[in-house]
Amino acid sequence: MLDSINLNADMGEGFGAYDIGSDAEILKYIKSASIACGAHAGDPNVMHRVVTLAKEHGVSIGAHPGFNDIWGFGRRRIDMNPRDLEYLIAYQLGALQAMAAYVGEKVTHVKPHGALNNMAAENLELALAIGRAMKTVDRDLIYVALAHSQMERAAEQLGLPLAREAFVDRLYDDDGNLASRKLSGTVITDPEVAKDRLVRMIEGQQIISRNGKHIPTRMDTLCVHGDEPTGVAMAKAAREALASLGVDVVPLPQLKLS
Amino acid sequence: MLDSINLNADMGEGFGAYDIGSDAEILKYIKSASIACGAHAGDPNVMHRVVTLAKEHGVSIGAHPGFNDIWGFGRRRIDMNPRDLEYLIAYQLGALQAMAAYVGEKVTHVKPHGALNNMAAENLELALAIGRAMKTVDRDLIYVALAHSQMERAAEQLGLPLAREAFVDRLYDDDGNLASRKLSGTVITDPEVAKDRLVRMIEGQQIISRNGKHIPTRMDTLCVHGDEPTGVAMAKAAREALASLGVDVVPLPQLKLS
Amino acid sequence: MLDSINLNADMGEGFGAYDIGSDAEILKYIKSASIACGAHAGDPNVMHRVVTLAKEHGVSIGAHPGFNDIWGFGRRRIDMNPRDLEYLIAYQLGALQAMAAYVGEKVTHVKPHGALNNMAAENLELALAIGRAMKTVDRDLIYVALAHSQMERAAEQLGLPLAREAFVDRLYDDDGNLASRKLSGTVITDPEVAKDRLVRMIEGQQIISRNGKHIPTRMDTLCVHGDEPTGVAMAKAAREALASLGVDVVPLPQLKLS
Amino acid sequence: MLDSINLNADMGEGFGAYDIGSDAEILKYIKSASIACGAHAGDPNVMHRVVTLAKEHGVSIGAHPGFNDIWGFGRRRIDMNPRDLEYLIAYQLGALQAMAAYVGEKVTHVKPHGALNNMAAENLELALAIGRAMKTVDRDLIYVALAHSQMERAAEQLGLPLAREAFVDRLYDDDGNLASRKLSGTVITDPEVAKDRLVRMIEGQQIISRNGKHIPTRMDTLCVHGDEPTGVAMAKAAREALASLGVDVVPLPQLKLS
């Protein structure tokens, strides 16, 4: 069995006077933060606050880029051509790098947000566009990619460091993709359910679809959703599950990645 | 008399389907481009296009950060606290750095846009906020500051490289600040008028206010407005004036700055 | 003493995935809702939800227009020319009228938001711009104006119905303007303090500045801030104070206005 | 053969400092203007300017609502649920009504923009959402719908006045939908080509696909694209074609609609 894994959450998804999530609390449990970069959410103030907190907690800093759609919170699928998307991603990565400079840290991973994550999981062109932006801005950036997705394939094609991701608080379809958030019950809200499920996933090195299908899966990082009200409870549950299995939880740059 | 000077213009001020200015044409005449960074104008596509063109023309790349106000095109004065402003500037600098990575270039100067430039010229707190952002992101960035302004003072206080700027196509008040664009006649549109005025400015090492006051002024860089319909004609006029005086026109990083 | 008065609150200040305030709860206590119209906050979904709730609670519907500045939540002072502002207000009024049509109601008052309210209180040109927009869109709209402000004067000049407003949860300067929110202690958070203060204001037909100055004041409507965490408690406190004085609380259109 | 028809164009698609199209010129040739409402383009200033010009030219005023996506100019397909879309449309209609009040005119038609128009042409749910918004705001609004599209069906289902639209400057697929703008040659730029094609369409009461398929079609209104550089030439060509056929060109409210 694996001896170490990463735990990440999306963070910094406020905007101006608006706040969402419980960043300060979740940071106690995770090891890598995927920080919104101002396109679907986030702004320079929020980014500054979160990189500062992350530094204090020894949490590695990553980008959580999304579609340029504050109103839709990056959850609306938007039809973009890959080149436009690529530059939009590069822009967000650079912006976060500047904010990370405030705490003397580097941005070390990239994890797409919301509808973009879903679309890039399915569409190699989009997944490659994200990867090209990463490679241009910093070729050491780790591509956090849904296991079995087109993002995994894109990272491999581009030779980018790859962290395969599984979700603590979301159900899967039989093809290994996340079940739509619009379907009732696909977001897990009970920490005990999440914990049991996670133990089985880690022990078996597999994800388990909502129909019970077991899909052998290498998992480098586990994700909890910081923008869900249950974010803190889920992060805690994940830590407990991993502790019970004797698996170390480490920042992404400390993982041995393929 | 001085033997070299820089000529800069603001660039990349389109947004999405909207275009403005004549970037490709103006780039033939200038040596440094101040590129909008997505807050008051500009977007990742435009930024990519302009850094690519700048590279082709041997034009150095700088940031042209502004207020986060696309609708107002950064021309509305907005009351921001200095800390919020600082992070907003850092964000924009980082975003442009990422786009400059596409052409293997660095961002080498910062020139605030529009109402922000006017306010920072008058207000040391705002001028320092801009400077702190620069120092955090890259301490070698050149602060392009209106001569005699609070920005000049801020650059000196922070120990940032400083390029004092004068305007080819705008009239001055007696205190050395730009006369308001709202006043009729303060934007020069006749290239011959601009050329004559520029020769007198360079020869006398002085700016000349609209009331005829001569203000001794060190000038490291001259600005033409890329978003004015007369931008190309002004850039050409400036080059002719400088050629007639035997003054070399060089990119900002090649100037000897105080 | 007066036998009836209005109690209003700002509402509907969410945006997309972001929520703020406790609209559903506050609506139980107030009689008129000033609803954000999508410029500083609010969106069509939120507006629809709030007009529906307002209708259910017998609460009259008003517009709460602000600067076009979601990020700044309309709290940043923005320098706009009066004509631009006028059209921006008209736009917002029309948008809310359309949403009010969903519940078969009319928009009956206008109360500017945040920095715009502060600026229009001081600046007659801006106050008139707001009034002209109201007069164009529906000349029966009630101008909710800070007592003693330039908005009061503008409403009188334009012949618009006028409701003079006083604040339950904010301190005043000696000139009758609201003390800046940036000064510590100027937002009242203790409902008992607010209640006592309100009783003295109503009994004496006066506002009381933070220096203790009594300013005789006609008050047609009292405001609580829906975007403050104490909004519900303040609304309740105001109702109790008014009940203890035997003053009826009625929707704005039922008041006899000057 | 028909004795009268309408000619419409999209208008007012600037935003802040950005302008696009040649509204003032095109207004001389058309009889109905579809005016952007601030979501994909347009702003209160532009809307005011265009309704004023429209009034001067005897051109009827309609809404041209789009997705809330200034950057994408409403040309990116965005996945929205029908209810969100409905309210977004109602909001835009109300905003334009307020601006039309400045010239004492009513908004008399609705024509969706860009990607929304394309999606609503294919998807009845979206087409109905637009129609419900219209019905709520003003049940006399004319639904300008691509002939043979789901919008036509939606207008019929909802009992809304319906104007079937054909395009002067765009090619069609065999199913009667517009050929994608992304395909080369699908936007007609030669006025003579457009004129000949239009004469054949009107004479035959049919649209002709790019493969030469003739599709019998009732046409109540013809559209030219105001945001194309060829807008004015196309509008002129359409007028000449119609004049040569002896067909009157009238504002939408003067047409006899089904």
Tab-separated table of N, CA and C in Angstrom, chain D residues 13 22 47 54 79-80 97 124-125 128 154 156 158 171-172 179 206 208 221 230 245:
chain	number	residue	atom	x	y	z
D	13	GLU	N	-23.823	47.895	-29.639
D	13	GLU	CA	-22.989	46.843	-29.067
D	13	GLU	C	-21.625	47.348	-28.600
D	22	SER	N	-21.603	50.591	-36.817
D	22	SER	CA	-21.818	51.924	-37.388
D	22	SER	C	-23.282	52.261	-37.235
D	47	MET	N	-27.151	52.604	-24.837
D	47	MET	CA	-28.582	52.361	-25.034
D	47	MET	C	-29.327	53.684	-25.204
D	54	ALA	N	-32.695	56.033	-32.871
D	54	ALA	CA	-33.772	55.235	-33.463
D	54	ALA	C	-35.042	56.073	-33.577
D	79	ASP	N	-23.680	27.242	-20.814
D	79	ASP	CA	-24.700	26.308	-20.358
D	79	ASP	C	-25.448	26.916	-19.174
D	80	MET	N	-26.658	27.392	-19.421
D	80	MET	CA	-27.454	27.997	-18.340
D	80	MET	C	-28.735	27.224	-18.168
D	97	GLN	N	-36.438	49.027	-21.484
D	97	GLN	CA	-37.681	49.797	-21.375
D	97	GLN	C	-37.428	51.142	-20.704
D	124	LEU	N	-35.777	24.044	-27.373
D	124	LEU	CA	-37.086	24.608	-27.032
D	124	LEU	C	-37.136	25.146	-25.614
D	125	GLU	N	-36.458	24.474	-24.692
D	125	GLU	CA	-36.499	24.939	-23.296
D	125	GLU	C	-35.958	26.363	-23.183
D	128	LEU	N	-38.327	28.812	-24.877
D	128	LEU	CA	-39.493	29.099	-24.031
D	128	LEU	C	-39.120	30.023	-22.870
D	154	ALA	N	-41.658	28.176	-29.803
D	154	ALA	CA	-41.898	28.717	-28.465
D	154	ALA	C	-42.879	29.889	-28.511
D	156	GLU	N	-45.151	30.423	-30.661
D	156	GLU	CA	-46.492	29.897	-30.929
D	156	GLU	C	-47.099	29.288	-29.671
D	158	LEU	N	-46.529	29.971	-26.620
D	158	LEU	CA	-46.820	30.967	-25.594
D	158	LEU	C	-47.818	32.019	-26.066
D	171	LEU	N	-25.048	32.538	-44.418
D	171	LEU	CA	-25.484	31.330	-45.125
D	171	LEU	C	-26.214	30.389	-44.169
D	172	TYR	N	-27.029	29.508	-44.769
D	172	TYR	CA	-27.835	28.569	-43.999
D	172	TYR	C	-27.372	27.138	-44.213
D	179	ALA	N	-25.540	28.588	-40.711
D	179	ALA	CA	-24.257	27.890	-40.718
D	179	ALA	C	-23.321	28.596	-39.746
D	206	GLN	N	-38.602	31.734	-49.793
D	206	GLN	CA	-37.817	30.570	-49.414
D	206	GLN	C	-36.443	31.033	-48.939
D	208	ILE	N	-32.424	29.726	-48.993
D	208	ILE	CA	-31.630	28.837	-49.836
D	208	ILE	C	-30.382	28.467	-49.052
D	221	THR	N	-39.234	39.448	-41.274
D	221	THR	CA	-38.193	40.448	-41.059
D	221	THR	C	-36.861	39.910	-41.558
D	230	THR	N	-19.325	45.207	-42.714
D	230	THR	CA	-20.116	45.380	-43.931
D	230	THR	C	-21.569	45.746	-43.638
D	245	LEU	N	-38.120	44.949	-55.893
D	245	LEU	CA	-39.254	44.023	-55.891
D	245	LEU	C	-40.565	44.728	-55.541
